[in-house]
Amino acid sequence: MKRPGKKGPQAMQVNATLEEVTAAADGMSDKEFRIYMLQMIWSIKEDIKQQNQTMKDHFDNELRKQIQEAKDQLYREIEVIKNKQTEILEMQEAINQLKNSMENTTSRVEHLEDRTSDNEDKVFQLEKNIDSSARLLRNHEQNIQEIWDNIKRPNLRVIGIQEGTELQTKGMSSLFNEIIRENFPDLKNETESQILEAYRTPNVQNHKRSTPRHIIMKMPNIQNKERILKATRERKQITFRGKPIRITADLSTQTLKARRSWNNIFQTLKENGFLPRIVYPAKLSFRMEDEIKTFHDKQKFKEFAARKPSLQNILAKALQEEEMENNNENQQWEVGQ
């Protein structure tokens, strides 16, 4: 049985709408309809195939694009890693160099420390040698001073006798006897004509000097010298032919300096009733707590005073003035150097 229709399958469009297909099918035979349907199916398959191919191409393109982008990104990251690795290697190299430098520096520091230690040992030994030499020098000076003081101990120093007077008195012995008769008549029998030698010092007269040279008189023994000095202290004013003169012990320059160094302390003790005395050759003696205290070394005296608060308070000003004088002398010495 044929289905009536005006159009055959060949005349139908593959992509006809449902209405068009229905309308066309009404006029087709069964065979034509089957052919038509087969064509339609084949056309749909082709469309699907084409769409699949298009989608595949699209997906392939997208995938390739994404893969390429991923590869590019990976390459960039790899490049960054390589660069960072290079930087890391450079940093590692710098660290190694710094480490080597530090090791070298440490080695040099240790070497310098060793040298410094050696130098410190040498300096220490040198300081010990200097201290030892200074101590030996002080001992030597002290020994010389003691020898010189022992030589001078029997001597008297007469100050204020005009130059040439010994010629008028026909010698130093006559001059000495005249001084004794004028000032110490009680000692006349004991001391007259008892000088071993006498001379002026310095040996050569300086005519530009307005004051006369001192006269050194050597007594035969220390007892006579001490009797005259004691009488001099008791009389207080000594004269020769009515003019004032002075009679003192003949002391070395070092001993005079050592005696003068007690001046501030001596005066302070005297003002406070300690009855101080300078004992031959340069010792400080005073009474405290019903005892006689004697010191030949100022440092030992300061240590003693530090243990006696009452004495330390009395001497504070004198010791401070002495410290200032010592500092001034040291500064002047440094400037002179």
Short mmCIF file of C-alpha atoms in Angstrom, two decimals:
data_model
loop_
_atom_site.label_atom_id
_atom_site.label_comp_id
_atom_site.label_asym_id
_atom_site.label_seq_id
_atom_site.Cartn_x
_atom_site.Cartn_y
_atom_site.Cartn_z
CA MET A 1 0.00 0.00 0.00
CA LYS A 2 1.35 3.30 -1.02
CA ARG A 3 1.14 6.38 1.02
CA PRO A 4 0.08 9.20 -1.14
CA GLY A 5 2.32 12.15 -1.30
CA LYS A 6 3.72 14.67 -3.48
CA LYS A 7 7.31 14.55 -2.35
CA GLY A 8 9.79 11.67 -2.24
CA PRO A 9 12.46 11.08 0.30
CA GLN A 10 15.08 12.72 -1.86
CA ALA A 11 13.09 15.85 -1.90
CA MET A 12 12.93 16.08 1.93
CA GLN A 13 15.46 18.14 3.86
CA VAL A 14 17.42 16.30 6.44
CA ASN A 15 16.94 18.90 9.02
CA ALA A 16 13.17 19.26 8.44
CA THR A 17 11.01 20.06 11.40
CA LEU A 18 8.62 17.56 12.99
CA GLU A 19 5.61 19.08 11.20
CA GLU A 20 7.40 18.93 7.92
CA VAL A 21 8.39 15.30 8.47
CA THR A 22 4.84 14.40 9.46
CA ALA A 23 3.42 16.17 6.45
CA ALA A 24 5.91 14.49 4.14
CA ALA A 25 5.26 11.06 5.62
CA ASP A 26 1.61 11.27 4.76
CA GLY A 27 2.35 11.18 1.07
CA MET A 28 5.10 8.51 1.20
CA SER A 29 4.99 4.83 0.67
CA ASP A 30 6.33 2.51 3.28
CA LYS A 31 9.49 2.04 1.38
CA GLU A 32 9.96 5.70 0.87
CA PHE A 33 9.24 6.28 4.54
CA ARG A 34 11.83 3.75 5.61
CA ILE A 35 14.34 5.25 3.26
CA TYR A 36 13.44 8.62 4.58
CA MET A 37 13.86 7.45 8.16
CA LEU A 38 17.18 5.83 7.35
CA GLN A 39 18.30 9.07 5.78
CA MET A 40 17.11 10.94 8.80
CA ILE A 41 18.95 8.56 11.11
CA TRP A 42 22.06 8.74 9.01
CA SER A 43 21.77 12.53 8.93
CA ILE A 44 21.38 12.62 12.71
CA LYS A 45 24.36 10.35 13.09
CA GLU A 46 26.34 12.59 10.81
CA ASP A 47 25.21 15.61 12.77
CA ILE A 48 26.11 13.92 16.03
CA LYS A 49 29.38 12.78 14.57
CA GLN A 50 30.10 16.26 13.34
CA GLN A 51 29.11 17.75 16.67
CA ASN A 52 31.24 15.21 18.47
CA GLN A 53 34.13 16.00 16.18
CA THR A 54 33.60 19.71 16.76
CA MET A 55 33.39 19.19 20.49
CA LYS A 56 36.39 16.92 20.37
CA ASP A 57 38.32 19.48 18.35
CA HIS A 58 37.22 22.14 20.81
CA PHE A 59 38.12 20.02 23.82
CA ASP A 60 41.39 19.03 22.16
CA ASN A 61 42.20 22.66 21.52
CA GLU A 62 41.24 23.63 25.05
CA LEU A 63 43.17 20.71 26.47
CA ARG A 64 46.20 21.48 24.34
CA LYS A 65 45.91 25.12 25.37
CA GLN A 66 45.62 24.20 29.05
CA ILE A 67 48.44 21.70 28.71
CA GLN A 68 50.54 24.33 26.98
CA GLU A 69 49.71 26.87 29.65
CA ALA A 70 50.51 24.28 32.33
CA LYS A 71 53.74 23.45 30.54
CA ASP A 72 54.57 27.15 30.25
CA GLN A 73 53.75 27.64 33.91
CA LEU A 74 55.80 24.58 34.81
CA TYR A 75 58.69 25.84 32.69
CA ARG A 76 58.44 29.23 34.38
CA GLU A 77 58.39 27.60 37.81
CA ILE A 78 61.28 25.37 36.83
CA GLU A 79 63.16 28.48 35.66
CA VAL A 80 62.33 30.21 38.92
CA ILE A 81 63.51 27.13 40.81
CA LYS A 82 66.68 27.09 38.72
CA ASN A 83 67.21 30.78 39.43
CA LYS A 84 66.52 30.23 43.10
CA GLN A 85 68.80 27.23 43.05
CA THR A 86 71.47 29.42 41.49
CA GLU A 87 70.84 32.04 44.16
CA ILE A 88 70.94 29.33 46.82
CA LEU A 89 74.20 28.04 45.40
CA GLU A 90 75.58 31.56 45.32
CA MET A 91 74.37 32.11 48.88
CA GLN A 92 75.90 28.81 49.89
CA GLU A 93 79.13 29.87 48.25
CA ALA A 94 78.96 33.22 50.03
CA ILE A 95 78.24 31.41 53.31
CA ASN A 96 81.20 29.11 52.71
CA GLN A 97 83.41 32.09 51.94
CA LEU A 98 82.14 33.87 55.03
CA LYS A 99 82.71 30.73 57.07
CA ASN A 100 86.25 30.46 55.70
CA SER A 101 86.79 34.15 56.39
CA MET A 102 85.50 33.70 59.94
CA GLU A 103 87.74 30.70 60.43
CA ASN A 104 90.69 32.71 59.14
CA THR A 105 89.70 35.62 61.37
CA THR A 106 89.30 33.29 64.34
CA SER A 107 92.68 31.81 63.60
CA ARG A 108 94.21 35.28 63.36
CA VAL A 109 92.45 36.34 66.57
CA GLU A 110 93.76 33.25 68.34
CA HIS A 111 97.21 34.00 66.97
CA LEU A 112 96.91 37.60 68.13
CA GLU A 113 95.64 36.43 71.51
CA ASP A 114 98.65 34.15 71.79
CA ARG A 115 100.93 37.02 70.84
CA THR A 116 99.06 39.34 73.21
CA SER A 117 99.40 36.77 75.97
CA ASP A 118 103.12 36.49 75.23
CA ASN A 119 103.42 40.29 75.21
CA GLU A 120 101.45 40.50 78.46
CA ASP A 121 103.82 37.97 79.98
CA LYS A 122 106.75 40.03 78.74
CA VAL A 123 105.18 43.22 80.04
CA PHE A 124 104.48 41.54 83.37
CA GLN A 125 108.06 40.31 83.55
CA LEU A 126 109.29 43.75 82.51
CA GLU A 127 107.14 45.39 85.20
CA LYS A 128 108.54 42.92 87.72
CA ASN A 129 112.05 43.78 86.55
CA ILE A 130 111.26 47.49 86.74
CA ASP A 131 109.76 47.07 90.22
CA SER A 132 112.76 45.05 91.26
CA SER A 133 115.12 47.63 89.77
CA ALA A 134 113.16 50.45 91.40
CA ARG A 135 113.26 48.62 94.72
CA LEU A 136 116.99 48.03 94.36
CA LEU A 137 117.45 51.67 93.39
CA ARG A 138 115.46 52.82 96.44
CA ASN A 139 117.46 50.49 98.65
CA HIS A 140 120.66 51.75 97.06
CA GLU A 141 119.60 55.38 97.56
CA GLN A 142 118.55 54.59 101.11
CA ASN A 143 121.87 52.92 101.79
CA ILE A 144 123.73 55.88 100.32
CA GLN A 145 121.56 58.23 102.37
CA GLU A 146 122.23 56.23 105.54
CA ILE A 147 125.97 56.22 104.83
CA TRP A 148 125.90 59.92 104.10
CA ASP A 149 123.83 60.60 107.24
CA ASN A 150 126.26 58.54 109.31
CA ILE A 151 129.12 60.58 107.89
CA LYS A 152 127.27 63.80 108.60
CA ARG A 153 125.81 62.75 111.94
CA PRO A 154 128.58 64.28 114.13
CA ASN A 155 128.39 67.52 112.10
CA LEU A 156 126.86 70.86 112.98
CA ARG A 157 125.78 73.38 110.36
CA VAL A 158 126.26 77.03 111.30
CA ILE A 159 124.28 79.50 109.22
CA GLY A 160 124.68 83.28 109.10
CA ILE A 161 128.41 83.84 109.79
CA GLN A 162 129.76 86.44 107.40
CA GLU A 163 132.43 85.42 104.90
CA GLY A 164 136.00 85.95 106.17
CA THR A 165 135.06 85.94 109.87
CA GLU A 166 137.11 82.79 110.37
CA LEU A 167 140.16 84.75 109.26
CA GLN A 168 139.46 87.41 111.86
CA THR A 169 139.13 84.80 114.60
CA LYS A 170 142.27 83.05 113.38
CA GLY A 171 140.57 79.84 112.42
CA MET A 172 137.36 77.88 112.69
CA SER A 173 138.16 76.50 116.16
CA SER A 174 138.42 79.99 117.61
CA LEU A 175 135.17 80.96 115.84
CA PHE A 176 133.42 77.92 117.29
CA ASN A 177 134.71 78.64 120.80
CA GLU A 178 133.50 82.23 120.55
CA ILE A 179 130.01 81.01 119.62
CA ILE A 180 130.02 78.62 122.60
CA ARG A 181 131.18 81.32 125.05
CA GLU A 182 128.61 83.80 123.78
CA ASN A 183 125.62 81.44 123.78
CA PHE A 184 126.41 78.40 125.96
CA PRO A 185 128.76 79.38 128.75
CA ASP A 186 127.75 76.25 130.68
CA LEU A 187 129.12 74.10 127.86
CA LYS A 188 132.38 76.00 127.52
CA ASN A 189 134.54 73.54 129.39
CA GLU A 190 132.99 70.52 127.69
CA THR A 191 133.01 71.64 124.07
CA GLU A 192 135.67 74.30 123.55
CA SER A 193 138.31 73.36 120.98
CA GLN A 194 136.48 70.12 120.33
CA ILE A 195 135.98 70.27 116.58
CA LEU A 196 137.84 67.89 114.31
CA GLU A 197 137.44 69.94 111.15
CA ALA A 198 135.41 72.80 109.77
CA TYR A 199 134.84 74.22 106.30
CA ARG A 200 132.41 76.30 104.32
CA THR A 201 130.01 74.73 101.84
CA PRO A 202 129.99 74.92 98.91
CA ASN A 203 133.76 75.03 98.58
CA VAL A 204 133.79 77.85 96.03
CA GLN A 205 132.24 81.17 96.97
CA ASN A 206 129.69 82.67 94.61
CA HIS A 207 130.18 86.45 94.83
CA LYS A 208 126.76 87.04 93.27
CA ARG A 209 125.17 85.35 96.26
CA SER A 210 124.14 87.82 98.97
CA THR A 211 124.04 85.31 101.83
CA PRO A 212 127.21 83.78 103.31
CA ARG A 213 128.04 80.15 102.82
CA HIS A 214 127.22 77.74 105.61
CA ILE A 215 129.94 76.41 107.89
CA ILE A 216 130.15 72.66 108.56
CA MET A 217 131.80 71.77 111.90
CA LYS A 218 132.62 68.14 112.65
CA MET A 219 132.39 67.28 116.34
CA PRO A 220 134.51 64.53 117.90
CA ASN A 221 131.39 62.66 119.01
CA ILE A 222 127.64 62.69 118.60
CA GLN A 223 127.02 63.41 122.30
CA ASN A 224 128.68 66.84 122.10
CA LYS A 225 126.72 67.64 118.97
CA GLU A 226 123.43 66.64 120.64
CA ARG A 227 124.23 68.72 123.75
CA ILE A 228 124.77 71.79 121.57
CA LEU A 229 121.60 71.17 119.58
CA LYS A 230 119.58 70.68 122.76
CA ALA A 231 120.99 73.92 124.20
CA THR A 232 120.16 75.64 120.90
CA ARG A 233 116.53 74.51 121.11
CA GLU A 234 116.28 75.69 124.70
CA ARG A 235 117.88 79.08 124.02
CA LYS A 236 115.86 79.60 120.82
CA GLN A 237 117.91 82.71 119.79
CA ILE A 238 121.58 82.11 118.90
CA THR A 239 123.90 85.04 118.13
CA PHE A 240 127.46 85.72 117.06
CA ARG A 241 128.81 89.09 118.10
CA GLY A 242 125.25 90.19 118.67
CA LYS A 243 123.93 89.16 115.26
CA PRO A 244 121.47 86.24 114.95
CA ILE A 245 122.76 82.98 113.51
CA ARG A 246 121.43 79.43 113.32
CA ILE A 247 122.91 76.12 114.41
CA THR A 248 121.34 72.94 113.02
CA ALA A 249 122.23 69.33 112.36
CA ASP A 250 124.08 68.75 109.11
CA LEU A 251 121.72 66.55 107.08
CA SER A 252 121.83 65.16 103.56
CA THR A 253 119.51 66.61 100.91
CA GLN A 254 117.38 63.45 100.94
CA THR A 255 117.06 63.55 104.72
CA LEU A 256 116.09 67.23 104.66
CA LYS A 257 113.45 66.44 102.04
CA ALA A 258 112.17 63.52 104.14
CA ARG A 259 111.99 65.77 107.22
CA ARG A 260 110.15 68.51 105.35
CA SER A 261 107.61 65.97 104.08
CA TRP A 262 106.35 65.66 107.67
CA ASN A 263 105.71 69.42 107.99
CA ASN A 264 101.91 69.46 107.52
CA ILE A 265 101.36 66.42 109.73
CA PHE A 266 103.84 67.69 112.32
CA GLN A 267 102.10 71.06 112.56
CA THR A 268 98.64 69.48 112.86
CA LEU A 269 99.80 67.12 115.61
CA LYS A 270 101.47 70.00 117.42
CA GLU A 271 98.29 72.12 117.30
CA ASN A 272 96.32 69.22 118.78
CA GLY A 273 98.67 68.51 121.68
CA PHE A 274 100.37 65.31 120.47
CA LEU A 275 103.87 66.72 121.27
CA PRO A 276 105.44 65.67 117.94
CA ARG A 277 109.20 65.50 117.32
CA ILE A 278 111.34 64.73 114.29
CA VAL A 279 113.78 62.06 115.43
CA TYR A 280 117.12 61.62 113.66
CA PRO A 281 117.34 61.23 110.79
CA ALA A 282 113.73 61.74 109.60
CA LYS A 283 111.35 59.87 111.87
CA LEU A 284 108.10 61.29 113.20
CA SER A 285 107.54 60.70 116.90
CA PHE A 286 104.49 61.77 118.97
CA ARG A 287 102.61 60.83 122.09
CA MET A 288 99.22 59.15 121.84
CA GLU A 289 97.28 57.12 124.39
CA ASP A 290 100.19 57.47 126.86
CA GLU A 291 102.56 55.84 124.38
CA ILE A 292 105.30 57.18 122.13
CA LYS A 293 104.56 56.34 118.51
CA THR A 294 107.42 56.52 115.99
CA PHE A 295 107.17 56.21 112.21
CA HIS A 296 109.92 56.44 109.59
CA ASP A 297 107.56 55.63 106.70
CA LYS A 298 104.63 57.90 105.86
CA GLN A 299 102.58 55.09 104.35
CA LYS A 300 102.75 53.12 107.60
CA PHE A 301 101.74 56.26 109.48
CA LYS A 302 98.69 56.69 107.20
CA GLU A 303 97.73 53.06 107.72
CA PHE A 304 98.00 53.57 111.49
CA ALA A 305 95.90 56.77 111.32
CA ALA A 306 93.24 54.94 109.26
CA ARG A 307 92.75 52.56 112.21
CA LYS A 308 92.30 55.49 114.60
CA PRO A 309 89.15 57.47 113.62
CA SER A 310 89.89 60.32 116.01
CA LEU A 311 93.41 60.75 114.62
CA GLN A 312 92.17 60.39 111.05
CA ASN A 313 89.61 63.19 111.56
CA ILE A 314 92.31 65.48 112.96
CA LEU A 315 94.69 64.75 110.05
CA ALA A 316 92.10 64.76 107.21
CA LYS A 317 92.84 68.32 106.10
CA ALA A 318 96.63 67.94 106.39
CA LEU A 319 96.61 64.70 104.39
CA GLN A 320 94.37 66.24 101.74
CA GLU A 321 96.70 69.24 101.36
CA GLU A 322 99.66 66.89 101.12
CA GLU A 323 97.90 64.84 98.42
CA MET A 324 97.26 68.03 96.43
CA GLU A 325 100.92 69.05 96.76
CA ASN A 326 102.06 65.64 95.54
CA ASN A 327 99.70 65.84 92.55
CA ASN A 328 101.01 69.30 91.67
CA GLU A 329 104.59 68.05 91.87
CA ASN A 330 103.75 65.09 89.62
CA GLN A 331 102.06 67.36 87.07
CA GLN A 332 105.04 69.71 87.05
CA TRP A 333 107.36 66.74 86.57
CA GLU A 334 105.25 65.45 83.66
CA VAL A 335 105.24 68.90 82.03
CA GLY A 336 109.00 69.09 82.47
CA GLN A 337 109.37 65.72 80.74
#
